[in-house]
XYZ file of C-alpha atoms in Angstrom:
432
model
C 4.361 17.685 -4.562
C 7.060 15.569 -6.876
C 10.488 15.214 -5.098
C 13.404 17.048 -6.798
C 15.482 14.360 -6.629
C 13.617 11.069 -6.721
C 11.542 11.764 -9.720
C 8.856 9.376 -8.802
C 5.151 9.796 -8.394
C 4.883 10.148 -4.158
C 1.636 7.652 -3.954
C 1.013 7.106 -0.327
C 1.420 8.770 2.889
C 4.906 7.495 3.217
C 6.248 8.781 -0.150
C 7.302 12.543 1.181
C 8.908 11.221 4.301
C 11.143 9.255 2.617
C 11.792 12.003 -0.231
C 12.239 14.757 2.051
C 15.123 12.549 3.738
C 16.933 11.809 0.597
C 16.681 15.346 -0.384
C 18.483 16.510 2.780
C 21.100 13.758 2.494
C 21.464 14.822 -1.136
C 22.116 18.222 -0.817
C 24.330 17.748 2.012
C 26.427 15.281 -0.016
C 26.537 17.599 -3.344
C 27.737 20.924 -0.545
C 30.418 18.845 1.089
C 31.402 17.211 -2.644
C 31.969 20.572 -3.575
C 33.824 21.910 -0.430
C 35.977 19.018 -0.085
C 36.962 19.206 -3.934
C 37.450 23.008 -3.828
C 39.648 22.807 -0.874
C 41.778 19.829 -2.455
C 42.068 22.197 -5.641
C 42.863 24.973 -3.361
C 45.771 23.429 -1.526
C 46.845 21.542 -4.819
C 47.329 25.129 -6.696
C 49.087 27.005 -4.014
C 51.341 24.338 -2.396
C 52.367 22.821 -6.065
C 56.008 21.525 -6.237
C 57.167 23.822 -9.431
C 55.755 27.245 -7.233
C 57.287 25.976 -4.169
C 61.348 25.329 -3.230
C 60.933 21.754 -1.458
C 61.839 23.055 1.908
C 59.698 26.149 2.431
C 56.386 24.414 3.041
C 56.600 24.759 6.816
C 55.779 21.295 8.982
C 52.657 21.147 10.643
C 51.565 19.049 13.294
C 47.870 19.601 13.693
C 45.475 21.806 15.385
C 43.313 19.598 18.131
C 40.325 22.257 18.607
C 39.907 22.054 14.743
C 39.871 18.590 14.528
C 37.388 18.172 17.265
C 35.351 20.532 16.120
C 34.919 19.373 12.493
C 34.032 15.535 14.210
C 31.646 16.913 16.415
C 30.054 18.883 13.651
C 29.914 15.161 11.871
C 28.873 13.557 14.467
C 25.750 15.556 14.712
C 24.976 15.809 11.355
C 25.215 11.796 11.236
C 22.787 11.790 14.332
C 20.419 14.246 12.696
C 20.262 11.846 9.838
C 19.514 8.749 12.148
C 17.046 10.880 14.067
C 15.115 11.882 11.858
C 15.232 8.336 9.753
C 14.394 6.529 12.731
C 11.124 8.953 13.475
C 10.029 8.084 10.326
C 10.618 4.399 10.317
C 8.632 4.440 13.706
C 5.743 5.603 11.754
C 6.023 2.878 9.464
C 6.122 0.077 12.066
C 2.828 1.279 13.894
C -0.528 0.614 11.636
C -3.488 2.406 12.698
C -5.841 0.659 14.493
C -8.343 0.692 12.040
C -7.025 -0.648 8.606
C -8.576 -2.619 5.459
C -6.357 -5.908 6.174
C -4.826 -7.796 3.126
C -3.309 -11.042 3.123
C -0.494 -11.554 0.878
C 1.398 -14.633 0.005
C 4.510 -14.623 -2.136
C 5.274 -17.559 -4.475
C 7.786 -18.331 -7.104
C 7.137 -16.138 -8.824
C 4.138 -14.384 -8.091
C 1.968 -12.731 -5.852
C -1.829 -13.781 -4.415
C -3.493 -11.342 -2.214
C -6.838 -11.972 -0.213
C -8.905 -9.269 1.132
C -11.670 -10.050 4.258
C -14.442 -10.939 1.968
C -12.764 -13.690 0.542
C -11.706 -12.504 -2.963
C -8.561 -13.641 -4.036
C -6.646 -11.739 -6.899
C -3.298 -12.886 -8.644
C -0.580 -10.779 -9.074
C -2.756 -7.515 -8.572
C -3.755 -5.285 -5.487
C -6.672 -3.142 -5.135
C -7.000 -0.154 -2.566
C -8.849 2.315 -1.935
C -7.226 6.005 -2.045
C -6.986 7.977 1.295
C -7.703 4.622 3.674
C -5.156 2.808 5.523
C -4.518 -0.363 4.460
C -2.290 -3.161 6.281
C -0.592 -6.181 4.388
C -0.242 -9.404 6.439
C 2.380 -11.202 4.456
C 4.320 -14.428 3.902
C 6.025 -16.691 1.631
C 5.665 -20.522 0.684
C 9.031 -20.835 -0.302
C 11.903 -18.584 -0.539
C 12.873 -15.132 1.036
C 10.859 -12.134 -1.251
C 10.498 -8.673 -1.065
C 7.418 -6.754 -1.553
C 8.365 -3.492 -3.270
C 6.225 -0.669 -4.328
C 8.686 2.316 -5.218
C 6.063 5.046 -5.783
C 4.978 4.307 -2.085
C 8.112 4.403 -0.912
C 7.581 0.984 0.918
C 9.436 -2.563 1.209
C 9.168 -5.374 3.011
C 10.808 -8.867 3.021
C 8.184 -11.509 3.319
C 9.768 -14.690 4.602
C 8.620 -18.149 4.796
C 7.215 -19.577 8.270
C 6.504 -16.506 9.622
C 4.539 -13.422 9.281
C 5.885 -9.950 8.059
C 3.704 -6.471 8.097
C 3.469 -3.581 6.069
C 1.282 -0.517 6.281
C 0.424 2.241 3.969
C -2.467 5.090 3.307
C -2.317 5.426 -0.658
C -2.695 9.100 -1.737
C -3.127 9.214 -5.354
C -5.491 7.477 -7.898
C -3.790 5.156 -10.482
C -1.792 2.491 -11.266
C 1.793 1.335 -10.001
C 3.526 -1.770 -10.039
C 5.060 -3.992 -7.408
C 8.238 -5.538 -7.514
C 10.153 -8.394 -5.951
C 12.941 -6.861 -4.782
C 14.801 -9.992 -3.502
C 16.773 -12.153 -5.925
C 14.267 -15.617 -5.645
C 15.400 -17.242 -8.506
C 14.491 -17.515 -12.421
C 12.070 -15.835 -13.155
C 12.743 -13.094 -10.336
C 12.768 -10.062 -12.490
C 9.003 -11.401 -13.571
C 7.739 -11.168 -10.485
C 5.447 -8.128 -10.491
C 2.259 -7.447 -9.745
C -0.083 -4.657 -10.720
C -1.475 -2.152 -7.912
C -4.829 -0.149 -8.656
C -5.534 3.033 -6.373
C -9.411 3.511 -7.106
C -11.326 6.084 -5.535
C -13.463 4.942 -2.265
C -16.440 4.926 -3.829
C -15.440 2.930 -6.610
C -13.335 0.245 -4.547
C -16.702 0.308 -2.388
C -18.360 -1.377 -5.136
C -15.452 -3.403 -6.630
C -15.189 -4.678 -3.091
C -19.036 -5.466 -2.285
C -19.568 -6.823 -6.126
C -17.633 -8.883 -7.627
C -17.304 -11.845 -9.630
C -15.217 -15.097 -10.100
C -13.944 -13.800 -13.373
C -12.674 -17.226 -14.464
C -16.213 -18.374 -14.725
C -18.415 -15.506 -14.477
C -20.360 -16.669 -11.894
C -20.719 -15.563 -8.384
C -17.619 -16.365 -6.543
C -16.466 -17.408 -3.320
C -18.051 -14.818 -1.190
C -16.821 -17.073 2.379
C -15.017 -14.471 4.214
C -11.434 -15.859 5.546
C -12.822 -15.619 8.812
C -15.670 -18.273 8.059
C -13.096 -20.420 6.628
C -11.086 -19.971 9.511
C -13.527 -21.251 11.355
C -14.500 -24.442 9.285
C -10.648 -25.044 9.451
C -10.719 -24.900 13.466
C -13.335 -27.382 13.360
C -12.113 -29.797 10.278
C -9.313 -29.945 12.647
C -10.337 -30.759 15.686
C -8.979 -27.458 17.606
C -12.407 -27.108 19.598
C -11.976 -30.209 20.874
C -9.170 -28.829 23.208
C -9.810 -25.234 22.791
C -13.227 -23.316 23.386
C -14.166 -19.910 22.022
C -16.158 -18.975 25.096
C -13.859 -18.452 27.465
C -14.196 -21.658 29.736
C -10.537 -23.363 29.411
C -10.119 -27.203 28.315
C -7.186 -29.406 27.937
C -5.841 -26.025 26.340
C -6.398 -22.121 26.705
C -9.756 -20.518 25.157
C -9.725 -18.332 22.546
C -12.223 -15.576 23.669
C -10.670 -12.355 23.947
C -6.539 -13.621 23.802
C -5.558 -12.063 20.459
C -3.202 -9.477 20.957
C -2.630 -9.892 24.714
C 0.699 -11.305 26.254
C 0.275 -14.924 27.450
C 2.159 -16.290 30.155
C 4.558 -19.123 29.432
C 5.424 -21.851 31.263
C 9.036 -21.945 32.808
C 8.578 -17.941 32.861
C 8.221 -15.040 30.735
C 5.201 -14.003 28.570
C 4.742 -13.413 24.696
C 2.362 -11.439 22.555
C -0.561 -13.546 20.681
C 0.082 -12.047 17.150
C 0.103 -13.786 13.676
C 3.528 -15.086 14.155
C 2.744 -16.622 17.750
C -0.121 -18.380 16.536
C 1.590 -20.135 13.366
C 4.645 -21.218 15.797
C 1.918 -22.306 17.618
C 0.618 -24.566 15.250
C 3.810 -25.924 13.688
C 5.624 -26.192 16.602
C 3.119 -26.224 19.590
C 6.022 -27.443 22.042
C 8.289 -24.420 21.773
C 6.023 -21.977 24.025
C 3.379 -23.565 26.301
C 0.588 -21.398 27.791
C 1.460 -21.348 31.361
C -0.967 -23.802 33.307
C -1.768 -26.267 30.563
C -0.123 -29.498 29.450
C 2.187 -30.165 26.341
C -0.404 -32.545 24.532
C -1.090 -30.156 21.115
C 0.264 -31.980 18.180
C 1.579 -30.246 15.236
C -0.103 -29.240 12.199
C 3.205 -28.958 10.202
C 1.882 -30.562 6.542
C -1.363 -30.330 7.040
C -2.201 -26.778 6.798
C -1.822 -24.445 3.723
C -0.250 -21.068 3.789
C -3.786 -19.915 3.158
C -5.382 -22.117 5.576
C -3.218 -20.587 8.545
C -4.288 -17.215 7.575
C -7.797 -18.606 7.715
C -7.275 -19.424 11.071
C -5.721 -16.410 12.330
C -8.286 -14.043 10.939
C -10.979 -16.382 12.839
C -8.886 -15.916 16.106
C -8.541 -12.197 15.484
C -12.285 -12.063 15.156
C -12.904 -13.792 18.478
C -11.524 -10.491 20.510
C -12.817 -7.320 21.126
C -10.573 -4.298 20.016
C -9.397 -5.727 17.328
C -10.309 -4.451 13.767
C -11.695 -7.036 12.010
C -13.352 -5.978 8.740
C -16.814 -7.189 7.976
C -17.339 -9.113 4.388
C -18.820 -5.968 3.945
C -16.522 -2.887 2.823
C -16.923 -0.403 5.840
C -18.196 2.930 5.640
C -14.617 4.080 6.179
C -13.327 3.507 3.155
C -15.725 6.338 1.136
C -14.840 9.079 3.139
C -17.264 8.712 6.295
C -20.735 9.223 6.576
C -20.794 12.990 4.490
C -21.934 13.124 1.247
C -18.713 13.138 -1.043
C -18.139 15.346 -4.252
C -18.853 12.087 -6.322
C -21.440 10.870 -4.699
C -23.258 14.405 -5.230
C -22.189 14.014 -9.265
C -24.226 10.848 -9.510
C -27.080 12.666 -8.356
C -26.693 15.468 -10.874
C -25.524 12.792 -13.475
C -29.193 11.809 -12.837
C -31.069 15.324 -12.384
C -29.904 16.561 -15.476
C -30.461 13.470 -17.646
C -27.240 12.549 -18.401
C -27.891 9.172 -18.443
C -30.382 9.213 -21.004
C -28.066 9.231 -23.505
C -24.991 7.856 -21.810
C -24.961 4.590 -19.646
C -22.391 3.543 -17.293
C -22.245 -0.106 -17.614
C -20.317 -0.201 -21.070
C -23.111 -0.516 -23.246
C -23.695 2.178 -25.870
C -26.557 4.558 -26.459
C -26.718 8.150 -28.227
C -23.644 8.918 -26.531
C -20.394 6.620 -25.547
C -20.545 4.563 -22.290
C -18.631 6.371 -19.355
C -17.682 3.124 -17.875
C -13.722 3.396 -17.231
C -13.361 6.636 -19.711
C -11.197 8.477 -17.524
C -7.887 8.641 -18.901
C -8.538 6.967 -22.325
C -7.791 8.354 -25.859
C -10.836 8.686 -27.527
C -11.266 9.222 -31.510
C -12.912 12.485 -32.633
C -14.764 13.065 -35.755
C -12.908 14.737 -38.600
C -9.834 12.793 -37.348
C -7.230 12.775 -34.560
C -7.986 12.136 -30.448
C -8.128 13.540 -27.355
C -7.244 12.090 -23.862
C -10.303 12.172 -21.299
C -9.087 14.453 -18.709
C -10.785 16.879 -16.145
C -10.293 19.718 -18.921
C -12.052 17.380 -21.605
C -14.947 16.795 -19.664
C -15.621 20.100 -18.470
C -15.285 21.665 -21.723
C -17.616 18.729 -23.192
C -20.037 20.006 -20.681
C -20.157 23.445 -21.432
C -19.101 23.616 -25.112
C -19.816 19.716 -26.546
C -19.717 20.489 -30.246
C -15.861 21.163 -29.828
C -14.720 17.592 -29.418
C -17.436 15.189 -30.728
C -16.454 11.523 -30.009
C -16.212 9.481 -34.041
C -19.186 7.200 -34.519
C -21.874 9.183 -32.396
C -23.735 11.792 -33.497
C -23.734 15.817 -32.349
C -26.853 16.041 -29.992
C -25.185 17.111 -26.747
C -27.153 20.326 -25.475
C -24.720 23.090 -23.854
C -24.939 23.051 -20.025
C -22.792 26.327 -19.786
C -25.550 28.536 -18.262
C -27.377 25.457 -16.472
C -24.342 23.985 -14.232
C -22.407 25.817 -11.720
C -18.801 25.280 -11.186
C -19.329 22.898 -8.170
C -21.899 21.199 -10.217
C -19.111 20.464 -13.242
C -16.781 19.466 -10.564
C -19.237 17.269 -9.139
C -19.641 15.527 -12.155
C -16.017 14.982 -13.671
C -15.231 13.296 -9.933
C -18.617 11.081 -10.793
C -17.467 10.156 -14.183
C -13.426 9.724 -12.877
C -14.841 6.713 -10.564
C -16.920 5.091 -13.060
């Protein structure tokens, strides 16, 4: 359901929450406007100077109970809006335990994304529909702000620290991410394409990828492994172990996500920001019981290397959701067979693959790769969008809309496919 006010797609779990609150504020404002303007008009007409003698209007001192009642009503209204907004904001603050974690680095004037399997994208973010996604973000230069209007989410991206943002995409399609904080000359061009794929399509994209620049197998090293290599290359293991035995500094086994006691009193949560701060300003917060012997790595580590070290330290702690290089099964709708998977089986069972390929190569009929949502030229002129309705019609009455350049050979499956089988085939074709 789309908001009557926003008129934007609701493409994440937070979109309806934000729209409902803004709709409420909008209608309260509309009603208040007409009440105020209506009363103003009434008094202007009733007590117009030309209609009343100047001394005929009585002097009114005010009515205390009415004034206090109005103030109380307005106070309650404002507090309702505050409480409503706070409850929604808390949901945005606390992410679920199991999420797909993606590192985002903002630079003038583009966005870099890195996935748990090591894949990197520039000005593009690909996420699975229906899965919880958490973005861990930092900036390499100035303050940016990562904003996806159709998701109703926005978070500042600050140099020298990490900020987090999570969401659940609910609608397949392509959207745009903006920088919502003025960051210099090309600020208006700092855009990224956000693609929401069906779970199975995302798993294929995630597990099977190539370096687009060279068309060779890309660097499949995960951030966790890269972090381990940085950990060893910078001789962190000379003072810190990963087996639970302390040396000059504390061990990192099962420490991420825990609270660490500090010299001089107090404690601090070991999270992304604490790890980064300890690398850049190690003397600022020293773990209790250890000497201030750690040197600074400021200027020696890039933002990406810091992200990799954080990923490695996370992997050493139990209970921390650290995705493996392969996409998890819960990204593809659990263990139950999805409608899309059933459609793939029907595609082979009814020999659709005898005339249609899924790899982009032409055969007797057109390839079905990335065909959904495109315009297809028809024999005799005109074109038609490949929608669910068109796909169903092509299965039942294939001779009605024949794609230009291909023979009219496809048989009708009107009496061979059930409604459920047709629906499954359509879902499979949509995800190819």
